[in-house]
């Protein structure tokens, strides 16, 4: 049923069950000029470059330490599993 002149929640002239499509807005991105690697490095200051190198070294050190700790933990878990399997095997025999 049609709503009376758009009242009762219906749009005038539309049958029930028809859907009204709403247009969607497109996202427009600003086009950036392509900058080469050499030009990008030249634009950055020496201070920023050295800070980035220091940060990279710091994070590499932290990641290496974390990786070593994880490896040690994994080895201890493997040893515990091996001991448990041996105890379980001894109980069966």
Tab-separated table of C-alpha atoms in Angstrom:
chain	number	residue	atom	x	y	z
A	1	UNK	CA	0.000	0.000	0.000
A	2	UNK	CA	1.057	3.508	-0.681
A	3	UNK	CA	1.356	5.956	2.146
A	4	UNK	CA	-0.804	9.041	1.922
A	5	UNK	CA	1.380	11.699	0.353
A	6	UNK	CA	4.486	10.280	1.961
A	7	UNK	CA	2.847	9.894	5.364
A	8	UNK	CA	2.694	6.601	7.213
A	9	UNK	CA	6.323	5.837	6.308
A	10	UNK	CA	5.812	5.264	2.588
A	11	UNK	CA	7.116	7.318	-0.290
A	12	UNK	CA	4.405	8.578	-2.659
A	13	UNK	CA	4.050	6.610	-5.859
A	14	UNK	CA	6.042	3.580	-4.716
A	15	UNK	CA	4.641	0.147	-4.174
A	16	UNK	CA	5.482	-1.804	-1.070
A	17	UNK	CA	8.503	-4.031	-1.503
A	18	UNK	CA	10.384	-1.739	-3.876
A	19	UNK	CA	13.585	-0.341	-2.540
A	20	UNK	CA	14.962	3.091	-3.180
A	21	UNK	CA	18.627	3.052	-4.087
A	22	UNK	CA	20.698	5.840	-2.646
A	23	UNK	CA	23.714	7.122	-4.534
A	24	UNK	CA	27.055	6.469	-2.882
A	25	UNK	CA	29.817	9.035	-2.659
A	26	UNK	CA	33.161	8.071	-4.171
A	27	UNK	CA	36.297	8.660	-2.183
A	28	UNK	CA	38.618	11.019	-3.994
A	29	UNK	CA	42.305	10.821	-3.178
A	30	UNK	CA	44.751	13.592	-3.798
A	31	UNK	CA	47.195	12.596	-6.493
A	32	UNK	CA	50.760	12.795	-5.285
A	33	UNK	CA	53.696	13.282	-7.550
A	34	UNK	CA	56.097	10.370	-7.678
A	35	UNK	CA	59.322	11.171	-5.862
A	36	UNK	CA	62.400	9.087	-6.491
A	37	UNK	CA	64.356	7.492	-3.676
A	38	UNK	CA	67.390	9.721	-4.177
A	39	UNK	CA	65.272	12.866	-4.146
A	40	UNK	CA	63.440	11.709	-1.033
A	41	UNK	CA	66.729	11.049	0.773
A	42	UNK	CA	68.053	14.435	-0.331
A	43	UNK	CA	64.962	16.176	1.086
A	44	UNK	CA	65.387	14.568	4.501
A	45	UNK	CA	67.872	16.097	6.872
A	46	UNK	CA	70.957	14.313	8.186
A	47	UNK	CA	69.568	14.404	11.729
A	48	UNK	CA	66.423	12.584	10.726
A	49	UNK	CA	68.365	9.990	8.767
A	50	UNK	CA	70.749	9.301	11.651
A	51	UNK	CA	67.817	9.093	14.087
A	52	UNK	CA	66.100	6.555	11.841
A	53	UNK	CA	69.295	4.493	11.628
A	54	UNK	CA	69.644	4.567	15.437
A	55	UNK	CA	65.998	3.538	15.893
A	56	UNK	CA	66.433	0.701	13.410
A	57	UNK	CA	69.493	-0.547	15.294
A	58	UNK	CA	67.644	-0.314	18.632
A	59	UNK	CA	64.611	-2.239	17.384
A	60	UNK	CA	66.812	-4.840	15.711
A	61	UNK	CA	68.611	-5.355	19.025
A	62	UNK	CA	65.306	-5.630	20.929
A	63	UNK	CA	63.855	-8.060	18.398
A	64	UNK	CA	66.994	-10.197	18.507
A	65	UNK	CA	66.849	-10.356	22.315
A	66	UNK	CA	63.155	-11.244	22.236
A	67	UNK	CA	63.776	-13.924	19.629
A	68	UNK	CA	66.546	-15.454	21.730
A	69	UNK	CA	64.281	-15.457	24.799
A	70	UNK	CA	61.516	-17.153	22.809
A	71	UNK	CA	63.942	-19.782	21.510
A	72	UNK	CA	65.136	-20.500	25.056
A	73	UNK	CA	61.539	-20.818	26.239
A	74	UNK	CA	60.705	-23.145	23.356
A	75	UNK	CA	63.686	-25.341	24.164
A	76	UNK	CA	62.615	-25.578	27.819
A	77	UNK	CA	59.069	-26.509	26.773
A	78	UNK	CA	60.421	-29.191	24.432
A	79	UNK	CA	62.565	-30.629	27.241
A	80	UNK	CA	59.572	-30.717	29.600
A	81	UNK	CA	57.463	-32.480	26.970
A	82	UNK	CA	60.233	-34.996	26.389
A	83	UNK	CA	60.525	-35.669	30.138
A	84	UNK	CA	56.752	-36.110	30.433
A	85	UNK	CA	56.721	-38.556	27.512
A	86	UNK	CA	59.546	-40.542	29.101
A	87	UNK	CA	57.708	-40.675	32.453
A	88	UNK	CA	54.511	-41.743	30.701
A	89	UNK	CA	56.389	-44.429	28.762
A	90	UNK	CA	58.058	-45.741	31.943
A	91	UNK	CA	54.653	-46.038	33.647
A	92	UNK	CA	53.289	-48.126	30.759
A	93	UNK	CA	56.252	-50.513	30.748
